[in-house]
Coordinates of C-alpha atoms and ligand atoms in Angstrom, one line a residue:
X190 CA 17.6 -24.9 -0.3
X191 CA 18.1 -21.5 -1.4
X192 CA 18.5 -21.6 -5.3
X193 CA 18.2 -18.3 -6.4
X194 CA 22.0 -16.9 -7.5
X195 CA 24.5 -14.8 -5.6
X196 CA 24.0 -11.4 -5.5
X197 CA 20.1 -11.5 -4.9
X198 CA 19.5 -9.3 -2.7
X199 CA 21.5 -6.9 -3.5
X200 CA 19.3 -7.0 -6.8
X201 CA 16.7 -7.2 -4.3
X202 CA 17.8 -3.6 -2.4
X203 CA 18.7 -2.4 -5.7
X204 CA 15.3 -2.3 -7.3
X205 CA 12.9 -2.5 -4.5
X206 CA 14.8 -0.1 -1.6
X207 CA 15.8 -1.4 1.4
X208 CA 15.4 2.1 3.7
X209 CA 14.2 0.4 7.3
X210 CA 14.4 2.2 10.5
X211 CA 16.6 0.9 14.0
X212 CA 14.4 -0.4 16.8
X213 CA 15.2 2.0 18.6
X214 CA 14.6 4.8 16.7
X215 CA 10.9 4.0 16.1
X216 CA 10.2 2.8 19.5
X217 CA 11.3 6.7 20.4
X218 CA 8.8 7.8 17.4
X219 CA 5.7 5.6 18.0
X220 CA 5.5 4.4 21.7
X221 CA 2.2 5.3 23.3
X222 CA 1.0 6.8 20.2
X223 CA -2.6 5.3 18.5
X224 CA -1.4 4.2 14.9
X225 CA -4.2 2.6 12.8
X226 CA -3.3 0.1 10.3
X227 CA -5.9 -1.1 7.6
X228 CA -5.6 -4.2 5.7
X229 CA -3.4 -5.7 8.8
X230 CA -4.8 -9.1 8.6
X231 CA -2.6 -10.2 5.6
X232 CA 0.9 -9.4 4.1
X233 CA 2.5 -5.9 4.7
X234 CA -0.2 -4.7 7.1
X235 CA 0.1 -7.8 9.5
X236 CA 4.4 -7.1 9.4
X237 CA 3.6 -3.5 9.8
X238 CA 1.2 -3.6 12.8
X239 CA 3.2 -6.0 14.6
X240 CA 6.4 -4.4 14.1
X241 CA 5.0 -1.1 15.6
X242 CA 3.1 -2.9 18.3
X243 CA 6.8 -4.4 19.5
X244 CA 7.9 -0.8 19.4
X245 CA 5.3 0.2 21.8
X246 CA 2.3 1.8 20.0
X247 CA -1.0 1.0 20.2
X248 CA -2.2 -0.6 17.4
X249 CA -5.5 -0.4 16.0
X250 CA -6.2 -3.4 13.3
X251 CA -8.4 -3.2 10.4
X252 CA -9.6 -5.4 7.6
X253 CA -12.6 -7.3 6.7
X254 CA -11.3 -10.9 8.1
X255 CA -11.9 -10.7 11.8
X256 CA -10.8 -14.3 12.8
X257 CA -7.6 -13.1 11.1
X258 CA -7.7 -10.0 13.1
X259 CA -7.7 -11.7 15.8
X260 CA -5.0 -13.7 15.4
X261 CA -2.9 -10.8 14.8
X262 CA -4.2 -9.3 17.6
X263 CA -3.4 -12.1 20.3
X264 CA -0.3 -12.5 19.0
X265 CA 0.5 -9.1 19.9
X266 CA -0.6 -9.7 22.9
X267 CA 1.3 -12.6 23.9
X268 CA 4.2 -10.6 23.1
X269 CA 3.1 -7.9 25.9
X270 CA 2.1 -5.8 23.1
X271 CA -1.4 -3.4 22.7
X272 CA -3.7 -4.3 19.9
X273 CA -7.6 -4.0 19.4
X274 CA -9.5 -5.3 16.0
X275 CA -11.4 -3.4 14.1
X276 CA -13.4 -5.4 11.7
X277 CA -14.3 -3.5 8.8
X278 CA -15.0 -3.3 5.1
X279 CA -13.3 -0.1 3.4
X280 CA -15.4 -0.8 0.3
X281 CA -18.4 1.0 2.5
X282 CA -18.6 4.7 3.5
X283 CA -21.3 4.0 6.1
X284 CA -18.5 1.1 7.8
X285 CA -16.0 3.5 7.6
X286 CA -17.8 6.2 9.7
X287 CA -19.2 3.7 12.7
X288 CA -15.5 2.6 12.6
X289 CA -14.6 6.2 12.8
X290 CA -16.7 7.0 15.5
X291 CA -16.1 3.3 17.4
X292 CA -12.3 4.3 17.7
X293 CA -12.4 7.9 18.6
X294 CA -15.3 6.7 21.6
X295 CA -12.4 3.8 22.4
X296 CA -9.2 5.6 22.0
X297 CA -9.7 9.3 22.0
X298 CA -7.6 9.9 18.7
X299 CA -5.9 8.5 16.0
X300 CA -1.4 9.8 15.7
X301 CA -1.0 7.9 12.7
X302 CA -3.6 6.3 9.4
X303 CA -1.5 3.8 7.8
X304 CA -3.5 3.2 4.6
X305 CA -2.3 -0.1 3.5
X306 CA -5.6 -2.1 2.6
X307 CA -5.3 -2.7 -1.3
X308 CA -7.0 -4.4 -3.8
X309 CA -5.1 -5.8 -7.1
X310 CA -5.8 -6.9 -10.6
X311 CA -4.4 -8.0 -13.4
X312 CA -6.2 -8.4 -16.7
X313 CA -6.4 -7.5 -20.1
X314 CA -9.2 -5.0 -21.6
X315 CA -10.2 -7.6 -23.9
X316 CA -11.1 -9.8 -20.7
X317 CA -12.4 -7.1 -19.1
X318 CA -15.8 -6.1 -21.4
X319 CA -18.0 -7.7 -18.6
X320 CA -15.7 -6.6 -15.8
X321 CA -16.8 -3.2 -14.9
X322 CA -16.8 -4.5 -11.2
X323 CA -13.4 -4.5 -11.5
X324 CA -13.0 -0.6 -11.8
X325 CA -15.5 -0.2 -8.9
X326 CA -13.8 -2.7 -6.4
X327 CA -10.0 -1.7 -6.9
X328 CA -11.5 2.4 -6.6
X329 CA -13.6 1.5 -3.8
X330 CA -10.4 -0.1 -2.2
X331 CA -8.1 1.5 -3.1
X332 CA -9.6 5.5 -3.6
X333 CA -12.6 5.5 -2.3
X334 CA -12.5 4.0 0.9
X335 CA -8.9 5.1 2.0
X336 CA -10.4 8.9 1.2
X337 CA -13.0 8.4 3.3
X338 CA -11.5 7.0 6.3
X339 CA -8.8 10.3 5.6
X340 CA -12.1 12.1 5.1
X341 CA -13.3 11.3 8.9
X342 CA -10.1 11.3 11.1
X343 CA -9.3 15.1 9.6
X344 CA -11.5 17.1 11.7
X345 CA -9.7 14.9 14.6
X346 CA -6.6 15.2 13.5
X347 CA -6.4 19.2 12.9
X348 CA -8.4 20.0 15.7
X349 CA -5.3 18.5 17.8
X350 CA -3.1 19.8 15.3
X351 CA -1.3 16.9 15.0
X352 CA -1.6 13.8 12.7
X353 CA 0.1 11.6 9.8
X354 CA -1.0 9.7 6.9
X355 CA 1.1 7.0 5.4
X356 CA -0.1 5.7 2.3
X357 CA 1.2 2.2 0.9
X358 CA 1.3 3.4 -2.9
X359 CA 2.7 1.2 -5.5
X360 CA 6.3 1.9 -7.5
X361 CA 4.0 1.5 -10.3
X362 CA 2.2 4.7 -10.1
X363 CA 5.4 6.3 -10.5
X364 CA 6.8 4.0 -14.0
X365 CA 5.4 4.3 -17.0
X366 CA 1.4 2.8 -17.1
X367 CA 1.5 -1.0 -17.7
X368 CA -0.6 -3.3 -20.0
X369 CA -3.3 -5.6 -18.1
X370 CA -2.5 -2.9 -14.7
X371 CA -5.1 -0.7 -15.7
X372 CA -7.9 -1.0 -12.8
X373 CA -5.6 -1.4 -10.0
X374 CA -2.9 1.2 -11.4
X375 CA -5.8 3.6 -12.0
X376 CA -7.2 3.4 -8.4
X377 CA -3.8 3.5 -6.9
X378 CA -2.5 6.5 -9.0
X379 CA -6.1 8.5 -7.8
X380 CA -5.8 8.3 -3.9
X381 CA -1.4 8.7 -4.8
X382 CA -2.7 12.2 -6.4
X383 CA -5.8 13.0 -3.9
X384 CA -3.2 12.5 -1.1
X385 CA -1.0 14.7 -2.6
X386 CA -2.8 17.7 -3.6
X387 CA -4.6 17.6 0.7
X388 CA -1.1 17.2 1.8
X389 CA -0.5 20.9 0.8
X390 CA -3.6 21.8 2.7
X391 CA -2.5 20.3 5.8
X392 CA 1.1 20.8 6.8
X393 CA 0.1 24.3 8.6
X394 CA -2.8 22.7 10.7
X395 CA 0.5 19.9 12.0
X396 CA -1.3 16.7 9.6
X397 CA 1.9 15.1 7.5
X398 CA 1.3 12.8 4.7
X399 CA 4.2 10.1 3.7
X400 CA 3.7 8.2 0.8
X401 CA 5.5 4.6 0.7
X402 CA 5.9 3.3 -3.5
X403 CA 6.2 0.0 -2.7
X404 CA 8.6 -2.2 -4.6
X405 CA 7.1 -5.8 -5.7
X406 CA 6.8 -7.7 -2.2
X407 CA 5.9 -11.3 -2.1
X408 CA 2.7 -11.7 -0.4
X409 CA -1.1 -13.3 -1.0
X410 CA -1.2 -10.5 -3.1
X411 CA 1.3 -11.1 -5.7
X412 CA 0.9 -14.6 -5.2
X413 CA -1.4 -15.3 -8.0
X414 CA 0.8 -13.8 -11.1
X415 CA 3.6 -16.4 -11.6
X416 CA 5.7 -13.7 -13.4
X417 CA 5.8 -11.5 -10.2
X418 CA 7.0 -14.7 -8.2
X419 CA 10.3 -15.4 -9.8
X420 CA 10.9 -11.8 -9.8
X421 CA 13.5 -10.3 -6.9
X422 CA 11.2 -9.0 -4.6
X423 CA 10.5 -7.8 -0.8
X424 CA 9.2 -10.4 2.5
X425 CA 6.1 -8.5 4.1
X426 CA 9.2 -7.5 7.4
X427 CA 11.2 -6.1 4.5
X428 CA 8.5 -4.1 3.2
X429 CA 6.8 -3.1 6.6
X430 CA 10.2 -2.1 7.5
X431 CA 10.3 0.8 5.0
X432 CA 6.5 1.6 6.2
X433 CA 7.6 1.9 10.0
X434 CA 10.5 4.5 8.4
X435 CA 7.8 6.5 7.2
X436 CA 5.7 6.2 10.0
X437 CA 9.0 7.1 12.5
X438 CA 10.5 9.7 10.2
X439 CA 7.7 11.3 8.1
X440 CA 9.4 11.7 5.0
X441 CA 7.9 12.9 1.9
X442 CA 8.3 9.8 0.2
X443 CA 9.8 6.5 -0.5
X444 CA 10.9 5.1 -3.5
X445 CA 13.1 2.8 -4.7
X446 CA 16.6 3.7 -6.2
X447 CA 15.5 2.8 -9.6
X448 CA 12.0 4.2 -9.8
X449 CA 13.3 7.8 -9.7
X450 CA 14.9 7.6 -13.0
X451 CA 12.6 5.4 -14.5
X452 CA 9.8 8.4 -13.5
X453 CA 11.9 11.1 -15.0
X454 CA 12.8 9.4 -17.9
X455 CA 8.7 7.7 -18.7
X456 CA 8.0 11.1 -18.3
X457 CA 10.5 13.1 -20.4
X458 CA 9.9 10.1 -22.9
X459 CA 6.3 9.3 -22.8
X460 CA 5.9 8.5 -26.6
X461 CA 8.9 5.6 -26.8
X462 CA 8.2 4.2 -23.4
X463 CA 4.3 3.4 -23.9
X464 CA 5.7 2.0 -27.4
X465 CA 8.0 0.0 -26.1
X466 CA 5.6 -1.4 -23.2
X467 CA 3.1 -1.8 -26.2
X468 CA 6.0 -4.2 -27.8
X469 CA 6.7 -6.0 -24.4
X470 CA 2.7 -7.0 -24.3
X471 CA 1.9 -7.8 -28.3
X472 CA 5.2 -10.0 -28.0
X473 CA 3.9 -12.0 -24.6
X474 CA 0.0 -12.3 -26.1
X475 CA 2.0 -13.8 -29.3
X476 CA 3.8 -16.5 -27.3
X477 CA 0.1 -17.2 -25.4
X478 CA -1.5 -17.5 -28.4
X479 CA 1.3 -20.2 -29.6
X480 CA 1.4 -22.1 -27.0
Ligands
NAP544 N1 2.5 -7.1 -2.8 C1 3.1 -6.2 -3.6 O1 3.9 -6.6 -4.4 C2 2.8 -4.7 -3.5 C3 3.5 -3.8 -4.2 C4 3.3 -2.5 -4.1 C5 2.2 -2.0 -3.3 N2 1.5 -2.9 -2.6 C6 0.4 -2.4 -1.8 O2 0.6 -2.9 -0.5 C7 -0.7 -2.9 0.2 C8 -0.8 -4.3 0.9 O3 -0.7 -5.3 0.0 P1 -0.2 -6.8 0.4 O4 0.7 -7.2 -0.7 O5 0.1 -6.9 1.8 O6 -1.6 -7.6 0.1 P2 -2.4 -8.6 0.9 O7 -1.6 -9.6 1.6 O8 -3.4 -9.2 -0.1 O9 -3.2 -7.7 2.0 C9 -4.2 -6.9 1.6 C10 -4.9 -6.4 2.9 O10 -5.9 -5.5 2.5 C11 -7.1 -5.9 3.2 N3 -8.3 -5.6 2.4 C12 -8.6 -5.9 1.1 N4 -9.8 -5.5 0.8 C13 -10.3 -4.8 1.9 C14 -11.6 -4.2 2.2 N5 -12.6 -4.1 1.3 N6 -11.7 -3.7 3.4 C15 -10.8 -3.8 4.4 N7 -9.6 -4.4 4.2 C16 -9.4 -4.9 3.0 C17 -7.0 -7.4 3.3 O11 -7.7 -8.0 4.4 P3 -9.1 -8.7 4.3 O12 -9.0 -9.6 3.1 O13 -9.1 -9.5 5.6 O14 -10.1 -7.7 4.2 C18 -5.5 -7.6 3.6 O15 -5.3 -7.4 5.0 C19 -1.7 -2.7 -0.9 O16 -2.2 -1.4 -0.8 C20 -1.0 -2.9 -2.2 O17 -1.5 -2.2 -3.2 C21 1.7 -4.3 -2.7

């Protein structure tokens, strides 16, 4: 049964967006067209791919699990949808260029990168002196690799002049930095900025960038920190549904209702608001300690 109190999802919508997109509006934007989805074995990927596949696109389905693929891919299928797996670890340059290269040989082009594949941790410096792996996997996950894979489906993309890059971003790159978020908001914030500064290289060769901040959605992802799974949060369908409106309507950006003030206002208060997330994290390592 259903315990959590009335008004729920409106708290829900309120703080995590609810801007989807009609069926029939994105089967109008993305039938026929190639759209590769990275990091579609699990969570928001999986919901994105196969709610563009039912619209009519092609899919194209990468990640590093191929059994998993594979079940997203006959699924698909079995639905009379198009979908091809693309097994493939973004944490390696030279995997991203063969898969590069695999689907332009296969499918002639790419319409639309959705970079979704993501990395998370969280953990405090203190626990983090031996950790310097954490830095490198969330960058090469969450940075590195999605740069590359932008890197090799440009010259593609502008030589058609046509293309668009939808990157699943986090609210938090847009709220005031967070205690114990530092690799994964870090990695996030780099490709969020990389992205941003191409994008204004791009528009006149046709290539669009859209950049989803994702509200906290409850997947394997968020699974693991019990605080995040009591909070009001997205389903992966809710969540891919704001990715397909980017993907259909190529918007700047996505954000929920209230991040925008919280971004203006961490910014215009940057001294207070670190100060008072400093507060929020002594006060919860207290009640650790004490327990
Ligand atoms: N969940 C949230 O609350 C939330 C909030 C804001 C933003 N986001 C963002 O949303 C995106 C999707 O997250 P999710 O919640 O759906 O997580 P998820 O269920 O854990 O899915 C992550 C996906 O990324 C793939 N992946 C991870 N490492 C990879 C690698 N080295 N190479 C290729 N694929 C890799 C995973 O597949 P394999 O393991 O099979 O490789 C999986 O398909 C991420 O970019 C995340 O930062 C999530």
């Amino acid at each position: 049964m259903d315990k959590r109190p009335p008004g729920w999802p409106l708290l829900v919508a309120l703080i995590n967006g609810r801007s989807g997109i009609p069926d029939a509006r994105l089967v109008e934007a993305v039938r026929d067209k190639v759209v590769l989805v990275t990091g579609s074995s699990y969570g928001i990927g999986e919901a994105t791919a196969r709610r563009l596949a039912a619209a009519g696109a092609i899919v194209l389905l990468v990640a590093r699990t191929a059994e998993q693929l594979d079940v997203v891919a006959s699924g698909i299928k079995a639905s009379g949808g198009r979908a091809f797996s693309y097994p493939t670890n973004l944490a390696e340059p030279a995997a991203i260029e063969r898969l590069v290269a695999d689907i332009l040989r296969d499918h002639g082009r790419v319409d639309v990168l959705v970079s979704n594949a993501g990395k998370s941790i969280r953990r405090s410096i203190a626990d983090s002196y031996q950790r310097f792996h954490d830095i490198e996997r969330t960058n090469a996950v969450n940075y590195l690799g999605p740069a590359k894979l932008v890197l090799e489906l440009l010259p593609s993309m502008r030589e058609r002049g046509a293309g668009h890059i939808v990157n699943v971003s986090t609210a938090g790159v847009r709220t005031p930095p967070m205690a114990r978020w530092s690799a994964y908001l870090a990695s996030k914030s780099a490709f969020d900025v990389w992205l941003r500064c191409i994008s204004q290289e791009l528009r006149h060769d046709g290539v669009t960038t859209s950049t989803v901040y994702m509200g906290l959605v409850h997947t394997r992802m968020s699974e693991p920190t019990p605080l995040l799974n009591s909070l009001p949060g997205l389903t992966p369908e809710q969540a891919a549904d704001q990715v397909c409106r980017a993907v259909a309507e190529r918007p700047h950006n996505i954000t929920p209702p209230l991040v925008r003030p919280a971004d203006a206002l961490g910014n215009l208060l940057r001294v207070p608001t670190d100060r008072l997330f400093e507060q929020y994290f002594r006060r919860g390592n207290t009640r650790k300690r004490t327990q």
